[in-house]
Amino acid sequence: MSKLMKKRYIAWPVLALMDFVTVIGFDDIIYNFKNQGLGVVTSWIIMLFVYVLPYELIVGNLGSAFSHDTGGMTSWVKNTSGKKWGYICAWFYWVVGLPYIVDVANSMVVSFGWLILGNNSLEDKLTNSQFALATAAIFLIFIWIQHHLRNSLEILSIIGGGAMFIMSILFVLLTFVALGRGGHVATQPFNVKAFIPHFDLKYLSTLGLLIFAMNGAELVAPYVSKMKDGKRDFPRAMIMLAIMTAFLTVLGSFSLGVFFNSHHLPADLKMNGSYYAFLAVGKQFGWGKTLMYVFAVTQAIYMAAQLAVLLDAGTRMFLSDTAKEFLPKRLTKVNSQGLPINGYWLTTIICVIILVMSATLPHMNDIFNWLLDVNGIVSPFSTCFLFWAFIKIRLNSEKYPSEYVFIKNDKLAVAVGIWCFVATFICAAASILPSDAAYGTAQFTHELILNITLPLIMTAIGITLPLIAKWERRNDIAS
């Protein structure tokens, strides 16, 4: 009885905050504002209704149907398409998340730079190698945190996710207060035409990053089994997440257009834009750098929470029962706290490889932007597995009963699933060309080579791991 009383459950608002940390952040608004300008407001609104809301409710349907599985999307694919496809999904989903883990760690270094220096001079203080070493140190610190501090993930998510949402609301509210006081609008002309995107090849190449900014809801699926009533509460968390996402993307992008001229944006906006934004608000109200420092602290905690969730949930998903027979035994071993510590180390090693590749670019800003571009290519491809699993369960709905059902009509549900699958695949494929380098330049060619080489390396690793596992079984060893 005492054991039952001591069992801890994750409440659905907490899970929504944990998911919010991985799905959308103020930086995601900045990244896409840099790509599309004020026209991104229209893109967000369209995407929210035709993609984001269906996507997050599809995750709710899948999470409810497989509420006892701990592997998340990998378990969904295994249960609907077999073990081999389960491994392919597990490997692919895990490996495409690694560039973003590196980017999150980079963002933490940048946040510390603003906290210590109070400006954007970090790029002048650190060489590319020093930037890479600082990022690698972040990985080591977080592996230690995950290993030694219980509940660190939930604590960081509650503080980081809550604080970032509050800062985002504050930014939006202060923007409208400034406008009400007759504040100047930086984007001119500030009319309906400014909100219309330029629908060309360049626009199509940026949609992958737009999708990347909004995906990740499935990362918290392994925690469905830790909820008191996962079948009922997990969809609630998804709905709360969709509302938070809508608020931040639409109103946040609008507010950026007030403080930045969307027709002439700084080259380093993706790396430093969030800090520029809060500096601009502080200047508008005569607060100096105070608001920027508050945001820098929030950003550091938020990125720490994001790194904790990504390291833990992503690694758990990859090393779940879905992939065990295809992986070396030592890799799937967990410690006394149930943490896949060797999986964390493998993650760190591969992230260091990504760092070394990125360090070949000329400037820190180029490193930051390239890592984002890579995410816009590979991450949406992995999301296709999610829609495939949804299509499969709705084609056989009697075989996969669910307390929460997204769209009662199976045929309509399958049509929505196919739409999401096709749209995701096309946007990912269109993003292969570098979007932050001019066509025909040496840097464009360099980044294009990196875009091709990195996936090939990851593919080689994905093929090697099952071969090692097969060799282990043949020789009956576990190392």
GROMACS .gro file of C-alpha atoms in nm:
model
  479
    1MET     CA    1   0.000   0.000   0.000
    2SER     CA    2   0.285   0.239   0.087
    3LYS     CA    3   0.445   0.171  -0.251
    4LEU     CA    4   0.121   0.263  -0.427
    5MET     CA    5   0.096   0.584  -0.228
    6LYS     CA    6   0.452   0.677  -0.317
    7LYS     CA    7   0.402   0.629  -0.689
    8ARG     CA    8   0.437   0.962  -0.867
    9TYR     CA    9   0.226   1.059  -1.168
   10ILE     CA   10   0.287   1.330  -1.426
   11ALA     CA   11  -0.007   1.571  -1.448
   12TRP     CA   12  -0.123   1.664  -1.798
   13PRO     CA   13  -0.042   2.038  -1.762
   14VAL     CA   14   0.314   1.940  -1.662
   15LEU     CA   15   0.338   1.710  -1.963
   16ALA     CA   16   0.214   1.992  -2.186
   17LEU     CA   17   0.491   2.217  -2.051
   18MET     CA   18   0.746   1.940  -2.104
   19ASP     CA   19   0.626   1.913  -2.462
   20PHE     CA   20   0.612   2.289  -2.511
   21VAL     CA   21   0.983   2.296  -2.427
   22THR     CA   22   1.059   2.068  -2.722
   23VAL     CA   23   0.799   2.191  -2.971
   24ILE     CA   24   0.817   2.569  -2.987
   25GLY     CA   25   1.018   2.848  -2.835
   26PHE     CA   26   1.085   3.215  -2.885
   27ASP     CA   27   1.390   3.128  -3.094
   28ASP     CA   28   1.176   2.924  -3.335
   29ILE     CA   29   0.978   3.240  -3.403
   30ILE     CA   30   1.300   3.430  -3.467
   31TYR     CA   31   1.439   3.166  -3.707
   32ASN     CA   32   1.135   3.165  -3.931
   33PHE     CA   33   1.090   3.543  -3.910
   34LYS     CA   34   1.443   3.570  -4.052
   35ASN     CA   35   1.349   3.335  -4.338
   36GLN     CA   36   1.012   3.485  -4.435
   37GLY     CA   37   0.986   3.824  -4.270
   38LEU     CA   38   0.645   3.944  -4.153
   39GLY     CA   39   0.484   3.715  -4.411
   40VAL     CA   40   0.555   3.429  -4.171
   41VAL     CA   41   0.248   3.538  -3.971
   42THR     CA   42   0.030   3.418  -4.258
   43SER     CA   43   0.239   3.100  -4.289
   44TRP     CA   44   0.192   3.027  -3.917
   45ILE     CA   45  -0.187   3.074  -3.936
   46ILE     CA   46  -0.217   2.845  -4.239
   47MET     CA   47   0.012   2.582  -4.087
   48LEU     CA   48  -0.165   2.590  -3.750
   49PHE     CA   49  -0.499   2.493  -3.900
   50VAL     CA   50  -0.395   2.262  -4.183
   51TYR     CA   51  -0.096   2.095  -4.014
   52VAL     CA   52  -0.015   2.168  -3.649
   53LEU     CA   53  -0.356   2.104  -3.494
   54PRO     CA   54  -0.412   1.778  -3.689
   55TYR     CA   55  -0.054   1.671  -3.612
   56GLU     CA   56  -0.082   1.722  -3.237
   57LEU     CA   57  -0.425   1.557  -3.217
   58ILE     CA   58  -0.291   1.265  -3.423
   59VAL     CA   59  -0.018   1.228  -3.158
   60GLY     CA   60  -0.295   1.228  -2.897
   61ASN     CA   61  -0.478   0.950  -3.084
   62LEU     CA   62  -0.161   0.739  -3.113
   63GLY     CA   63  -0.063   0.802  -2.751
   64SER     CA   64  -0.407   0.691  -2.637
   65ALA     CA   65  -0.407   0.379  -2.857
   66PHE     CA   66  -0.063   0.270  -2.730
   67SER     CA   67  -0.075   0.415  -2.380
   68HIS     CA   68   0.113   0.120  -2.228
   69ASP     CA   69   0.409   0.139  -2.468
   70THR     CA   70   0.717   0.330  -2.352
   71GLY     CA   71   0.889   0.371  -2.688
   72GLY     CA   72   0.665   0.646  -2.824
   73MET     CA   73   0.669   0.675  -3.202
   74THR     CA   74   0.907   0.382  -3.240
   75SER     CA   75   0.660   0.156  -3.058
   76TRP     CA   76   0.376   0.286  -3.274
   77VAL     CA   77   0.564   0.196  -3.592
   78LYS     CA   78   0.673  -0.143  -3.455
   79ASN     CA   79   0.317  -0.234  -3.355
   80THR     CA   80   0.175  -0.131  -3.692
   81SER     CA   81   0.456  -0.227  -3.934
   82GLY     CA   82   0.681  -0.484  -3.764
   83LYS     CA   83   1.006  -0.493  -3.569
   84LYS     CA   84   1.239  -0.409  -3.857
   85TRP     CA   85   1.047  -0.091  -3.940
   86GLY     CA   86   1.036  -0.018  -3.568
   87TYR     CA   87   1.416  -0.020  -3.558
   88ILE     CA   88   1.445   0.190  -3.875
   89CYS     CA   89   1.209   0.447  -3.721
   90ALA     CA   90   1.391   0.437  -3.385
   91TRP     CA   91   1.731   0.490  -3.544
   92PHE     CA   92   1.611   0.753  -3.790
   93TYR     CA   93   1.415   0.949  -3.531
   94TRP     CA   94   1.704   0.946  -3.286
   95VAL     CA   95   1.979   1.030  -3.530
   96VAL     CA   96   1.802   1.323  -3.700
   97GLY     CA   97   1.752   1.483  -3.359
   98LEU     CA   98   2.124   1.502  -3.288
   99PRO     CA   99   2.196   1.816  -3.497
  100TYR     CA  100   1.925   1.993  -3.298
  101ILE     CA  101   2.073   1.874  -2.968
  102VAL     CA  102   2.399   2.034  -3.081
  103ASP     CA  103   2.209   2.349  -3.174
  104VAL     CA  104   2.041   2.362  -2.833
  105ALA     CA  105   2.379   2.329  -2.661
  106ASN     CA  106   2.513   2.603  -2.890
  107SER     CA  107   2.222   2.824  -2.784
  108MET     CA  108   2.311   2.768  -2.419
  109VAL     CA  109   2.666   2.887  -2.488
  110VAL     CA  110   2.525   3.194  -2.665
  111SER     CA  111   2.295   3.267  -2.369
  112PHE     CA  112   2.590   3.251  -2.129
  113GLY     CA  113   2.776   3.487  -2.364
  114TRP     CA  114   2.499   3.745  -2.336
  115LEU     CA  115   2.478   3.700  -1.958
  116ILE     CA  116   2.851   3.752  -1.913
  117LEU     CA  117   2.927   4.006  -2.186
  118GLY     CA  118   2.592   4.183  -2.211
  119ASN     CA  119   2.617   4.204  -2.591
  120ASN     CA  120   2.668   4.003  -2.912
  121SER     CA  121   3.050   4.000  -2.900
  122LEU     CA  122   3.082   3.628  -2.816
  123GLU     CA  123   3.161   3.553  -3.181
  124ASP     CA  124   3.462   3.785  -3.152
  125LYS     CA  125   3.578   3.628  -2.825
  126LEU     CA  126   3.564   3.258  -2.921
  127THR     CA  127   3.717   3.071  -3.210
  128ASN     CA  128   3.509   2.801  -3.381
  129SER     CA  129   3.709   2.533  -3.195
  130GLN     CA  130   3.651   2.699  -2.858
  131PHE     CA  131   3.281   2.728  -2.939
  132ALA     CA  132   3.274   2.355  -3.016
  133LEU     CA  133   3.458   2.267  -2.692
  134ALA     CA  134   3.218   2.479  -2.486
  135THR     CA  135   2.924   2.300  -2.648
  136ALA     CA  136   3.079   1.958  -2.579
  137ALA     CA  137   3.123   2.057  -2.213
  138ILE     CA  138   2.748   2.126  -2.196
  139PHE     CA  139   2.678   1.764  -2.298
  140LEU     CA  140   2.901   1.628  -2.023
  141ILE     CA  141   2.737   1.847  -1.760
  142PHE     CA  142   2.389   1.732  -1.861
  143ILE     CA  143   2.479   1.367  -1.864
  144TRP     CA  144   2.597   1.416  -1.506
  145ILE     CA  145   2.273   1.598  -1.417
  146GLN     CA  146   2.060   1.321  -1.567
  147HIS     CA  147   2.263   1.059  -1.380
  148HIS     CA  148   2.276   1.220  -1.036
  149LEU     CA  149   1.979   1.453  -0.994
  150ARG     CA  150   1.639   1.284  -0.972
  151ASN     CA  151   1.344   1.455  -1.138
  152SER     CA  152   1.579   1.705  -1.304
  153LEU     CA  153   1.385   1.675  -1.630
  154GLU     CA  154   1.047   1.762  -1.478
  155ILE     CA  155   1.189   2.043  -1.263
  156LEU     CA  156   1.375   2.205  -1.553
  157SER     CA  157   1.072   2.167  -1.781
  158ILE     CA  158   0.831   2.329  -1.536
  159ILE     CA  159   1.066   2.621  -1.465
  160GLY     CA  160   1.203   2.660  -1.818
  161GLY     CA  161   0.882   2.601  -2.012
  162GLY     CA  162   0.673   2.814  -1.777
  163ALA     CA  163   0.926   3.099  -1.767
  164MET     CA  164   0.970   3.103  -2.146
  165PHE     CA  165   0.594   3.111  -2.204
  166ILE     CA  166   0.565   3.399  -1.954
  167MET     CA  167   0.848   3.589  -2.126
  168SER     CA  168   0.684   3.532  -2.464
  169ILE     CA  169   0.350   3.662  -2.332
  170LEU     CA  170   0.532   3.959  -2.177
  171PHE     CA  171   0.700   4.040  -2.508
  172VAL     CA  172   0.366   4.035  -2.691
  173LEU     CA  173   0.186   4.239  -2.424
  174LEU     CA  174   0.462   4.501  -2.408
  175THR     CA  175   0.453   4.526  -2.787
  176PHE     CA  176   0.084   4.621  -2.781
  177VAL     CA  177   0.142   4.859  -2.488
  178ALA     CA  178   0.416   5.027  -2.689
  179LEU     CA  179   0.188   5.056  -2.992
  180GLY     CA  180  -0.085   5.201  -2.771
  181ARG     CA  181   0.159   5.466  -2.654
  182GLY     CA  182   0.232   5.564  -3.013
  183GLY     CA  183   0.542   5.351  -3.053
  184HIS     CA  184   0.719   5.338  -3.390
  185VAL     CA  185   0.670   5.032  -3.612
  186ALA     CA  186   1.003   4.924  -3.765
  187THR     CA  187   0.854   4.739  -4.065
  188GLN     CA  188   0.748   4.990  -4.326
  189PRO     CA  189   0.515   4.987  -4.506
  190PHE     CA  190   0.320   4.811  -4.230
  191ASN     CA  191   0.019   4.704  -4.437
  192VAL     CA  192  -0.163   4.392  -4.554
  193LYS     CA  193   0.093   4.335  -4.829
  194ALA     CA  194   0.369   4.306  -4.567
  195PHE     CA  195   0.192   3.998  -4.428
  196ILE     CA  196   0.175   3.815  -4.762
  197PRO     CA  197   0.463   3.568  -4.812
  198HIS     CA  198   0.657   3.556  -5.138
  199PHE     CA  199   0.546   3.221  -5.278
  200ASP     CA  200   0.857   3.116  -5.472
  201LEU     CA  201   1.126   2.848  -5.461
  202LYS     CA  202   1.300   3.028  -5.174
  203TYR     CA  203   0.975   3.019  -4.976
  204LEU     CA  204   0.932   2.647  -5.043
  205SER     CA  205   1.287   2.580  -4.921
  206THR     CA  206   1.205   2.739  -4.583
  207LEU     CA  207   0.894   2.530  -4.508
  208GLY     CA  208   1.102   2.242  -4.371
  209LEU     CA  209   1.233   2.468  -4.093
  210LEU     CA  210   0.877   2.588  -4.032
  211ILE     CA  211   0.762   2.227  -3.983
  212PHE     CA  212   1.070   2.153  -3.774
  213ALA     CA  213   0.981   2.442  -3.543
  214MET     CA  214   0.640   2.288  -3.475
  215ASN     CA  215   0.716   1.917  -3.451
  216GLY     CA  216   0.835   1.722  -3.147
  217ALA     CA  217   0.500   1.667  -2.973
  218GLU     CA  218   0.559   1.291  -2.988
  219LEU     CA  219   0.876   1.320  -2.776
  220VAL     CA  220   0.678   1.301  -2.453
  221ALA     CA  221   0.480   0.995  -2.564
  222PRO     CA  222   0.707   0.761  -2.357
  223TYR     CA  223   0.571   0.934  -2.047
  224VAL     CA  224   0.207   0.840  -2.118
  225SER     CA  225   0.255   0.536  -1.894
  226LYS     CA  226   0.360   0.770  -1.611
  227MET     CA  227   0.027   0.955  -1.616
  228LYS     CA  228  -0.260   0.861  -1.386
  229ASP     CA  229  -0.501   0.828  -1.679
  230GLY     CA  230  -0.291   0.848  -1.996
  231LYS     CA  231  -0.576   0.767  -2.235
  232ARG     CA  232  -0.774   1.066  -2.115
  233ASP     CA  233  -0.503   1.312  -2.007
  234PHE     CA  234  -0.251   1.278  -2.292
  235PRO     CA  235  -0.491   1.427  -2.553
  236ARG     CA  236  -0.566   1.708  -2.305
  237ALA     CA  237  -0.196   1.787  -2.293
  238MET     CA  238  -0.185   1.796  -2.675
  239ILE     CA  239  -0.476   2.042  -2.693
  240MET     CA  240  -0.311   2.268  -2.434
  241LEU     CA  241   0.010   2.247  -2.637
  242ALA     CA  242  -0.169   2.349  -2.958
  243ILE     CA  243  -0.317   2.658  -2.787
  244MET     CA  244   0.022   2.764  -2.648
  245THR     CA  245   0.183   2.709  -2.990
  246ALA     CA  246  -0.080   2.921  -3.167
  247PHE     CA  247  -0.037   3.211  -2.926
  248LEU     CA  248   0.340   3.217  -2.943
  249THR     CA  249   0.380   3.179  -3.319
  250VAL     CA  250   0.119   3.422  -3.451
  251LEU     CA  251   0.134   3.705  -3.199
  252GLY     CA  252   0.507   3.660  -3.142
  253SER     CA  253   0.585   3.699  -3.513
  254PHE     CA  254   0.356   4.001  -3.537
  255SER     CA  255   0.539   4.162  -3.246
  256LEU     CA  256   0.878   4.102  -3.408
  257GLY     CA  257   0.757   4.299  -3.709
  258VAL     CA  258   0.703   4.596  -3.479
  259PHE     CA  259   1.062   4.602  -3.350
  260PHE     CA  260   1.247   4.475  -3.661
  261ASN     CA  261   1.223   4.595  -4.019
  262SER     CA  262   1.133   4.264  -4.181
  263HIS     CA  263   1.269   4.390  -4.515
  264HIS     CA  264   1.621   4.447  -4.375
  265LEU     CA  265   1.705   4.198  -4.101
  266PRO     CA  266   2.044   4.152  -3.927
  267ALA     CA  267   2.258   3.868  -4.066
  268ASP     CA  268   2.296   3.715  -3.717
  269LEU     CA  269   1.926   3.738  -3.631
  270LYS     CA  270   1.888   3.361  -3.590
  271MET     CA  271   2.167   3.346  -3.333
  272ASN     CA  272   2.112   3.674  -3.146
  273GLY     CA  273   1.766   3.790  -3.250
  274SER     CA  274   1.590   3.696  -2.925
  275TYR     CA  275   1.829   3.916  -2.728
  276TYR     CA  276   1.798   4.199  -2.981
  277ALA     CA  277   1.419   4.176  -2.938
  278PHE     CA  278   1.425   4.220  -2.561
  279LEU     CA  279   1.689   4.491  -2.588
  280ALA     CA  280   1.451   4.675  -2.823
  281VAL     CA  281   1.161   4.639  -2.579
  282GLY     CA  282   1.379   4.758  -2.292
  283LYS     CA  283   1.487   5.060  -2.494
  284GLN     CA  284   1.124   5.141  -2.579
  285PHE     CA  285   1.030   5.158  -2.210
  286GLY     CA  286   1.356   5.306  -2.081
  287TRP     CA  287   1.462   4.991  -1.891
  288GLY     CA  288   1.806   4.956  -2.042
  289LYS     CA  289   1.935   4.597  -2.058
  290THR     CA  290   1.733   4.466  -1.762
  291LEU     CA  291   1.473   4.281  -1.969
  292MET     CA  292   1.745   4.131  -2.189
  293TYR     CA  293   1.925   3.988  -1.884
  294VAL     CA  294   1.599   3.843  -1.751
  295PHE     CA  295   1.544   3.679  -2.087
  296ALA     CA  296   1.903   3.552  -2.101
  297VAL     CA  297   1.854   3.373  -1.767
  298THR     CA  298   1.519   3.234  -1.887
  299GLN     CA  299   1.677   3.123  -2.214
  300ALA     CA  300   1.958   2.941  -2.033
  301ILE     CA  301   1.708   2.751  -1.816
  302TYR     CA  302   1.477   2.687  -2.111
  303MET     CA  303   1.758   2.548  -2.324
  304ALA     CA  304   1.873   2.337  -2.030
  305ALA     CA  305   1.521   2.192  -2.004
  306GLN     CA  306   1.513   2.129  -2.378
  307LEU     CA  307   1.848   1.954  -2.369
  308ALA     CA  308   1.736   1.740  -2.074
  309VAL     CA  309   1.416   1.633  -2.251
  310LEU     CA  310   1.591   1.566  -2.581
  311LEU     CA  311   1.874   1.365  -2.426
  312ASP     CA  312   1.638   1.162  -2.210
  313ALA     CA  313   1.323   1.113  -2.417
  314GLY     CA  314   1.502   1.076  -2.751
  315THR     CA  315   1.750   0.824  -2.613
  316ARG     CA  316   1.479   0.629  -2.431
  317MET     CA  317   1.277   0.611  -2.751
  318PHE     CA  318   1.574   0.482  -2.948
  319LEU     CA  319   1.684   0.228  -2.687
  320SER     CA  320   1.335   0.101  -2.607
  321ASP     CA  321   1.222  -0.258  -2.660
  322THR     CA  322   1.146  -0.160  -3.020
  323ALA     CA  323   1.513  -0.162  -3.119
  324LYS     CA  324   1.682  -0.388  -2.864
  325GLU     CA  325   1.734  -0.691  -3.085
  326PHE     CA  326   1.897  -0.469  -3.349
  327LEU     CA  327   2.138  -0.297  -3.106
  328PRO     CA  328   2.451  -0.399  -2.914
  329LYS     CA  329   2.355  -0.515  -2.564
  330ARG     CA  330   2.585  -0.273  -2.383
  331LEU     CA  331   2.416   0.016  -2.560
  332THR     CA  332   2.071  -0.076  -2.424
  333LYS     CA  333   2.188  -0.136  -2.067
  334VAL     CA  334   2.036   0.093  -1.802
  335ASN     CA  335   2.173   0.195  -1.464
  336SER     CA  336   2.007   0.157  -1.122
  337GLN     CA  337   1.788   0.461  -1.192
  338GLY     CA  338   1.666   0.317  -1.522
  339LEU     CA  339   1.870   0.563  -1.730
  340PRO     CA  340   2.035   0.443  -2.055
  341ILE     CA  341   2.371   0.596  -1.961
  342ASN     CA  342   2.566   0.433  -2.247
  343GLY     CA  343   2.309   0.571  -2.487
  344TYR     CA  344   2.380   0.918  -2.351
  345TRP     CA  345   2.750   0.868  -2.418
  346LEU     CA  346   2.687   0.750  -2.775
  347THR     CA  347   2.471   1.057  -2.828
  348THR     CA  348   2.753   1.279  -2.703
  349ILE     CA  349   3.014   1.114  -2.927
  350ILE     CA  350   2.805   1.156  -3.242
  351CYS     CA  351   2.719   1.514  -3.147
  352VAL     CA  352   3.093   1.585  -3.121
  353ILE     CA  353   3.133   1.452  -3.477
  354ILE     CA  354   2.862   1.694  -3.590
  355LEU     CA  355   3.042   1.975  -3.406
  356VAL     CA  356   3.369   1.895  -3.583
  357MET     CA  357   3.192   1.906  -3.921
  358SER     CA  358   3.022   2.236  -3.839
  359ALA     CA  359   3.351   2.387  -3.724
  360THR     CA  360   3.474   2.375  -4.086
  361LEU     CA  361   3.243   2.666  -4.165
  362PRO     CA  362   3.404   3.013  -4.159
  363HIS     CA  363   3.208   3.187  -3.881
  364MET     CA  364   3.017   3.103  -3.564
  365ASN     CA  365   2.702   3.251  -3.717
  366ASP     CA  366   2.742   3.017  -4.017
  367ILE     CA  367   2.771   2.719  -3.779
  368PHE     CA  368   2.452   2.821  -3.601
  369ASN     CA  369   2.258   2.875  -3.923
  370TRP     CA  370   2.380   2.554  -4.090
  371LEU     CA  371   2.275   2.339  -3.796
  372LEU     CA  372   1.929   2.492  -3.818
  373ASP     CA  373   1.912   2.428  -4.192
  374VAL     CA  374   2.009   2.062  -4.139
  375ASN     CA  375   1.725   2.025  -3.890
  376GLY     CA  376   1.482   2.166  -4.145
  377ILE     CA  377   1.584   1.887  -4.382
  378VAL     CA  378   1.616   1.573  -4.170
  379SER     CA  379   1.370   1.628  -3.885
  380PRO     CA  380   1.052   1.651  -4.097
  381PHE     CA  381   1.150   1.327  -4.274
  382SER     CA  382   1.139   1.144  -3.938
  383THR     CA  383   0.793   1.290  -3.865
  384CYS     CA  384   0.664   1.102  -4.172
  385PHE     CA  385   0.686   0.781  -3.966
  386LEU     CA  386   0.432   0.925  -3.722
  387PHE     CA  387   0.175   0.991  -3.993
  388TRP     CA  388   0.242   0.647  -4.143
  389ALA     CA  389   0.162   0.482  -3.807
  390PHE     CA  390  -0.158   0.688  -3.779
  391ILE     CA  391  -0.269   0.584  -4.129
  392LYS     CA  392  -0.207   0.220  -4.038
  393ILE     CA  393  -0.415   0.227  -3.718
  394ARG     CA  394  -0.705   0.406  -3.884
  395LEU     CA  395  -0.704   0.156  -4.172
  396ASN     CA  396  -0.745  -0.111  -3.901
  397SER     CA  397  -0.928   0.085  -3.630
  398GLU     CA  398  -1.097  -0.225  -3.487
  399LYS     CA  399  -0.753  -0.373  -3.419
  400TYR     CA  400  -0.626  -0.059  -3.244
  401PRO     CA  401  -0.900   0.067  -3.007
  402SER     CA  402  -0.841   0.407  -2.850
  403GLU     CA  403  -1.027   0.603  -2.585
  404TYR     CA  404  -0.945   0.926  -2.768
  405VAL     CA  405  -1.010   0.920  -3.143
  406PHE     CA  406  -0.911   1.204  -3.375
  407ILE     CA  407  -1.190   1.227  -3.636
  408LYS     CA  408  -1.447   0.952  -3.587
  409ASN     CA  409  -1.476   0.874  -3.959
  410ASP     CA  410  -1.187   0.641  -4.053
  411LYS     CA  411  -1.178   0.736  -4.421
  412LEU     CA  412  -1.158   1.107  -4.343
  413ALA     CA  413  -0.894   1.038  -4.076
  414VAL     CA  414  -0.683   0.842  -4.327
  415ALA     CA  415  -0.715   1.127  -4.579
  416VAL     CA  416  -0.588   1.376  -4.319
  417GLY     CA  417  -0.302   1.140  -4.232
  418ILE     CA  418  -0.202   1.110  -4.599
  419TRP     CA  419  -0.216   1.489  -4.639
  420CYS     CA  420   0.016   1.540  -4.340
  421PHE     CA  421   0.254   1.269  -4.465
  422VAL     CA  422   0.280   1.410  -4.819
  423ALA     CA  423   0.309   1.773  -4.706
  424THR     CA  424   0.586   1.684  -4.459
  425PHE     CA  425   0.782   1.483  -4.715
  426ILE     CA  426   0.766   1.754  -4.983
  427CYS     CA  427   0.868   2.033  -4.745
  428ALA     CA  428   1.162   1.828  -4.616
  429ALA     CA  429   1.283   1.744  -4.966
  430ALA     CA  430   1.257   2.108  -5.078
  431SER     CA  431   1.479   2.222  -4.790
  432ILE     CA  432   1.792   2.040  -4.907
  433LEU     CA  433   1.937   2.353  -5.069
  434PRO     CA  434   2.111   2.586  -4.818
  435SER     CA  435   1.884   2.880  -4.737
  436ASP     CA  436   2.139   3.105  -4.565
  437ALA     CA  437   2.407   3.107  -4.836
  438ALA     CA  438   2.387   3.272  -5.177
  439TYR     CA  439   2.352   3.031  -5.469
  440GLY     CA  440   2.677   2.969  -5.656
  441THR     CA  441   2.909   3.083  -5.377
  442ALA     CA  442   3.181   2.868  -5.218
  443GLN     CA  443   2.987   2.863  -4.891
  444PHE     CA  444   2.673   2.740  -5.069
  445THR     CA  445   2.872   2.449  -5.214
  446HIS     CA  446   3.038   2.381  -4.878
  447GLU     CA  447   2.705   2.364  -4.695
  448LEU     CA  448   2.549   2.153  -4.969
  449ILE     CA  449   2.834   1.901  -4.932
  450LEU     CA  450   2.781   1.895  -4.555
  451ASN     CA  451   2.406   1.848  -4.606
  452ILE     CA  452   2.479   1.536  -4.811
  453THR     CA  453   2.774   1.401  -4.608
  454LEU     CA  454   2.614   1.415  -4.264
  455PRO     CA  455   2.311   1.197  -4.354
  456LEU     CA  456   2.547   0.946  -4.519
  457ILE     CA  457   2.752   0.919  -4.199
  458MET     CA  458   2.437   0.870  -3.994
  459THR     CA  459   2.314   0.606  -4.237
  460ALA     CA  460   2.643   0.419  -4.200
  461ILE     CA  461   2.604   0.419  -3.821
  462GLY     CA  462   2.246   0.295  -3.850
  463ILE     CA  463   2.361   0.002  -4.065
  464THR     CA  464   2.660  -0.079  -3.842
  465LEU     CA  465   2.471  -0.113  -3.513
  466PRO     CA  466   2.252  -0.410  -3.623
  467LEU     CA  467   2.561  -0.578  -3.770
  468ILE     CA  468   2.737  -0.550  -3.433
  469ALA     CA  469   2.427  -0.688  -3.258
  470LYS     CA  470   2.416  -0.978  -3.504
  471TRP     CA  471   2.786  -1.051  -3.442
  472GLU     CA  472   2.720  -1.044  -3.065
  473ARG     CA  473   2.440  -1.296  -3.092
  474ARG     CA  474   2.654  -1.517  -3.312
  475ASN     CA  475   2.941  -1.509  -3.062
  476ASP     CA  476   2.716  -1.494  -2.754
  477ILE     CA  477   2.890  -1.195  -2.595
  478ALA     CA  478   2.759  -0.867  -2.458
  479SER     CA  479   3.031  -0.612  -2.529
   0.00000   0.00000   0.00000
